Short mmCIF file of C-alpha atoms in Angstrom, two decimals:
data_model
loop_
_atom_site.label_atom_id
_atom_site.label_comp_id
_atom_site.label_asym_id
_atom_site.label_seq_id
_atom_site.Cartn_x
_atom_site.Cartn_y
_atom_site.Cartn_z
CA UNK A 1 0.00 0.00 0.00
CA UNK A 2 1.02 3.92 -0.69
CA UNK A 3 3.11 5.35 2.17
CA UNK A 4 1.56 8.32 3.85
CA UNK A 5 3.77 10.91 5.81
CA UNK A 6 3.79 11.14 9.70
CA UNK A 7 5.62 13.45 11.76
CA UNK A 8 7.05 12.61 15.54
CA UNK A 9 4.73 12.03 18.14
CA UNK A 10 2.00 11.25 15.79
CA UNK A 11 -0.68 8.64 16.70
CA UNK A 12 -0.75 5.85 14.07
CA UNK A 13 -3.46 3.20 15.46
CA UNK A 14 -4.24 1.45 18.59
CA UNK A 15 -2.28 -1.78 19.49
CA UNK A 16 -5.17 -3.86 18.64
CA UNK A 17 -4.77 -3.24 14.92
CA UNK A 18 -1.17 -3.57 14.65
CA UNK A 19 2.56 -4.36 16.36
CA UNK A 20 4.68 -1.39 16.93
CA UNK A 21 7.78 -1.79 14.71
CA UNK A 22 11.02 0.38 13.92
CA UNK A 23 10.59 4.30 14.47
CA UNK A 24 7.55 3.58 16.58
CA UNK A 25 6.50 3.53 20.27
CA UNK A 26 3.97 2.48 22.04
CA UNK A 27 1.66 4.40 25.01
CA UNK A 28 -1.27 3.98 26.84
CA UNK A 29 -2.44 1.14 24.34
CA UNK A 30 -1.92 3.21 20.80
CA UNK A 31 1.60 3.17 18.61
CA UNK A 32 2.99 6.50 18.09
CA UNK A 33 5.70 8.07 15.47
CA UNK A 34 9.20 8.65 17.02
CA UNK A 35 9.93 10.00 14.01
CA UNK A 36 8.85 12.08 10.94
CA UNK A 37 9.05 9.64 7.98
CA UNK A 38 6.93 7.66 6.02
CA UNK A 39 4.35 4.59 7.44
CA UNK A 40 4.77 1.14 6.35
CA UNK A 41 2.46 -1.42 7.38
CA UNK A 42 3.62 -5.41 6.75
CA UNK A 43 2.54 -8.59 7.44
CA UNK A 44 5.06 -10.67 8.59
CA UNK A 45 3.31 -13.87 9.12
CA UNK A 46 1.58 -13.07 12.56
CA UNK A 47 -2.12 -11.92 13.08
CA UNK A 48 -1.23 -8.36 13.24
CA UNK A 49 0.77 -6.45 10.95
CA UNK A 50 3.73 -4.58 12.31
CA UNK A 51 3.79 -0.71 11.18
CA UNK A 52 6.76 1.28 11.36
CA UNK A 53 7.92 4.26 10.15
CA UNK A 54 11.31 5.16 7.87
CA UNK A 55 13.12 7.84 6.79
CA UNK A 56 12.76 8.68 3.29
CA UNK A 57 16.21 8.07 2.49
CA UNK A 58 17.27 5.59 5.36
CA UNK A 59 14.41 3.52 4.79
CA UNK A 60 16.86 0.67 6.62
CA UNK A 61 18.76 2.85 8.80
CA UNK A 62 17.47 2.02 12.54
CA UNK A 63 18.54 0.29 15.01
CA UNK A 64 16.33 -2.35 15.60
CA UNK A 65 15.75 -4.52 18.10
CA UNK A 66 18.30 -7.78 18.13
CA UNK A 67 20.85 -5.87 15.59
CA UNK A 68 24.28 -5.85 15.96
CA UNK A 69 25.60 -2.32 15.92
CA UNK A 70 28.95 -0.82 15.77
CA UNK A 71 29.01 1.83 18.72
CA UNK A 72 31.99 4.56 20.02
CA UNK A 73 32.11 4.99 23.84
CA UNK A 74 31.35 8.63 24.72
CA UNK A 75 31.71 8.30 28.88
CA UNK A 76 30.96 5.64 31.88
CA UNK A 77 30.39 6.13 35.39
CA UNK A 78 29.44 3.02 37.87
CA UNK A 79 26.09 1.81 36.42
CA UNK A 80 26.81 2.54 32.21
CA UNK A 81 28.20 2.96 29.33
CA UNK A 82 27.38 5.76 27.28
CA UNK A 83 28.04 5.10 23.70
CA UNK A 84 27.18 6.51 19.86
CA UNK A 85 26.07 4.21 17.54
CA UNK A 86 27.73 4.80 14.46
CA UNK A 87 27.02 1.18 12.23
CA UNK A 88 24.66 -1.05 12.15
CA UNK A 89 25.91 -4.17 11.23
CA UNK A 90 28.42 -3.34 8.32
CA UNK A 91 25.85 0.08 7.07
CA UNK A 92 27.38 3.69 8.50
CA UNK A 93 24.32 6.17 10.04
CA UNK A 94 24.04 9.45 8.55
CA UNK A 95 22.45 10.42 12.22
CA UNK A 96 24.08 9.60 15.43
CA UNK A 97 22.33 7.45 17.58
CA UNK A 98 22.75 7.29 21.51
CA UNK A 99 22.80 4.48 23.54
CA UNK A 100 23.73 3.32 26.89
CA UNK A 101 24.93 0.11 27.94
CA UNK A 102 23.85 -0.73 31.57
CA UNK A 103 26.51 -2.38 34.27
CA UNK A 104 23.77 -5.42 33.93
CA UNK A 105 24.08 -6.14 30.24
CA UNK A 106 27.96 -6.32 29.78
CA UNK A 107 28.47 -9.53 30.03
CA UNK A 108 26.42 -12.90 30.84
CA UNK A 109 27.90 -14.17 33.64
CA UNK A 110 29.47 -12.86 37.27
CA UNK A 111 27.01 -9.89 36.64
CA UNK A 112 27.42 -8.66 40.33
CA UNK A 113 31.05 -8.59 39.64
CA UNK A 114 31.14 -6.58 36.49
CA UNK A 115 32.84 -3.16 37.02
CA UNK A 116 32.23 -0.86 33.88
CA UNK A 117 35.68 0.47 33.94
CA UNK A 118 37.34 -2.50 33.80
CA UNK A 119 34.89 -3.42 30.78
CA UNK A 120 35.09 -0.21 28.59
CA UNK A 121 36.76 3.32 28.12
CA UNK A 122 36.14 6.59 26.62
CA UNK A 123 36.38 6.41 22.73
CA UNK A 124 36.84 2.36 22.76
CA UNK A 125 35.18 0.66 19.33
CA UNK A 126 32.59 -1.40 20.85
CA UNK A 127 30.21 -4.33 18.84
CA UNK A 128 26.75 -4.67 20.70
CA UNK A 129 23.29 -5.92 20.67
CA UNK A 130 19.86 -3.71 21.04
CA UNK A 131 17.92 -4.75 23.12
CA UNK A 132 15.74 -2.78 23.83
CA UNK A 133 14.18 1.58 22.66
CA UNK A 134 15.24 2.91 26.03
CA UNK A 135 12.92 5.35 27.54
CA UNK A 136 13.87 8.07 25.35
CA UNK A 137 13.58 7.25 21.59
CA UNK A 138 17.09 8.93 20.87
CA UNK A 139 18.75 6.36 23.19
CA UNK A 140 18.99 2.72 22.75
CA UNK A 141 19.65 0.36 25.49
CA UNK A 142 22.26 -2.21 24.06
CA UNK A 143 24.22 -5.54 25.46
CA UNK A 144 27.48 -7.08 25.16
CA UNK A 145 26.81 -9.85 27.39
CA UNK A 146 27.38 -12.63 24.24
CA UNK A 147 31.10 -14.17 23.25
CA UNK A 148 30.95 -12.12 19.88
CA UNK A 149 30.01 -8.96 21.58
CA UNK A 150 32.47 -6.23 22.89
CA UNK A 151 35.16 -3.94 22.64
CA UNK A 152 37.15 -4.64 19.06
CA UNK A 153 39.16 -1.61 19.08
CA UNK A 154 40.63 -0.09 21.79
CA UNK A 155 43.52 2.60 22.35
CA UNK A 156 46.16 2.33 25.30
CA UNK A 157 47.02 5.09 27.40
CA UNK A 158 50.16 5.19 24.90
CA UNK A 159 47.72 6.15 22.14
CA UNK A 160 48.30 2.79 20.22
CA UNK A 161 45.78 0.53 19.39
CA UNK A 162 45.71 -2.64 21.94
CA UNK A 163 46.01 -6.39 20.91
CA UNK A 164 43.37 -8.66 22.73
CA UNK A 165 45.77 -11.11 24.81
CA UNK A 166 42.04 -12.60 26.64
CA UNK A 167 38.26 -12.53 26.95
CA UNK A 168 39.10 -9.68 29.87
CA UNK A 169 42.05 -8.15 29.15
CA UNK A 170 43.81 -6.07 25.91
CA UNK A 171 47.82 -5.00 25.87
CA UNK A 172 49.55 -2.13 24.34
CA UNK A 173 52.42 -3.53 21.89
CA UNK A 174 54.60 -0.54 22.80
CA UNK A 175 54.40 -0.52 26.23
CA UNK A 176 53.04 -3.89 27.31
CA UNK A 177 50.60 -2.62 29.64
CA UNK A 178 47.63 -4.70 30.34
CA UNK A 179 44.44 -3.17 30.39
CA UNK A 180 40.90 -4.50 31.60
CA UNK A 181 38.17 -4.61 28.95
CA UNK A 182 35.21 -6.84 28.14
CA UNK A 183 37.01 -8.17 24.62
CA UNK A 184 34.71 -9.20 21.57
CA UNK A 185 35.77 -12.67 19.83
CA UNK A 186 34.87 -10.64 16.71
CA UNK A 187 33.16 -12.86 14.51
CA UNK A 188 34.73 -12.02 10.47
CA UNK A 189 31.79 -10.86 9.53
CA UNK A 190 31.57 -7.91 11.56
CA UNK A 191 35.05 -6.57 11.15
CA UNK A 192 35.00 -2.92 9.90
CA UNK A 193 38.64 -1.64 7.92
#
């Protein structure tokens, strides 16, 4: 069917009629725009169909829930992460996306035990899941708690980039120094040049 425009915060049907997809949100039993684009409405095999709303040019370009995404830590404190999502999977974003990776989600096991600084720094190249819209529609909450998931790139305090030496721990080549992070077993597919 013909896509008609919507504009943010726009209320596209009740939750009855349909599943709230990418670019959508839902409240108080209706799904609303989170952003201006155009509405698509597919079936995908369930009794509902699933509307969402894309970007006239970016008609791909979200981050959905479940994809992998290529992300740049901005800052951490105790309980997060804060990061910019700059791919997802091997596509760039035009827009920058935030997201936040809670002290929870970093990794699967020992989650008491995590300590975000010892899993991530400032400006670190870091592959995660999305898991979930966030509260805010800007900012995505994402995981790293799988094998494949992590930091891929990472600078030492020496300003060179670090060589994974374990599933916890990355070195400088210059200086040897060990540092702490949550390491990605990067899966081939996912490596960006």
């Amino acid at each position: 069917q013909p896509l008609s425009p919507c504009v943010t915060g726009e209320r596209l049907c009740s939750t009855e009629e349909a599943t709230a997809g990418s670019g959508t949100y839902t409240r108080h039993g209706f799904i609303f725009s989170s952003l201006a684009g155009c509405l698509e409405k597919r079936n995908e095999g369930s009794e509902l169909p699933v509307v969402s709303v894309v970007r006239d040019s970016e008609s791909q370009l979200l981050p959905n829930v479940g994809a992998v995404v290529t992300c740049k830590v901005c800052s951490i404190n105790s309980r997060f992460a804060k990061v910019h999502i700059l791919y997802v999977g091997s596509t760039p974003l035009k827009s920058t996306f935030r997201g936040t990776i809670r002290r929870e989600d970093i990794r699967a096991t020992e989650k008491d035990k995590v300590e975000v600084y010892k899993s991530f720094r400032p400006s670190d190249i870091v592959l995660a899941k999305v898991i979930s819209l966030g509260d805010a529609q800007s900012n995505y909450l994402l995981s790293t708690a799988e094998n494949e998931l992590g930091v891929v790139v990472a600078r030492s305090e020496a300003g060179v980039q670090m060589v994974p030496i374990s599933w916890c721990e990355m070195q400088c080549p210059r200086t040897h120094t060990k540092e702490f992070r949550k390491v990605a077993r990067v899966q081939p597919q996912f490596l960006q040049t």
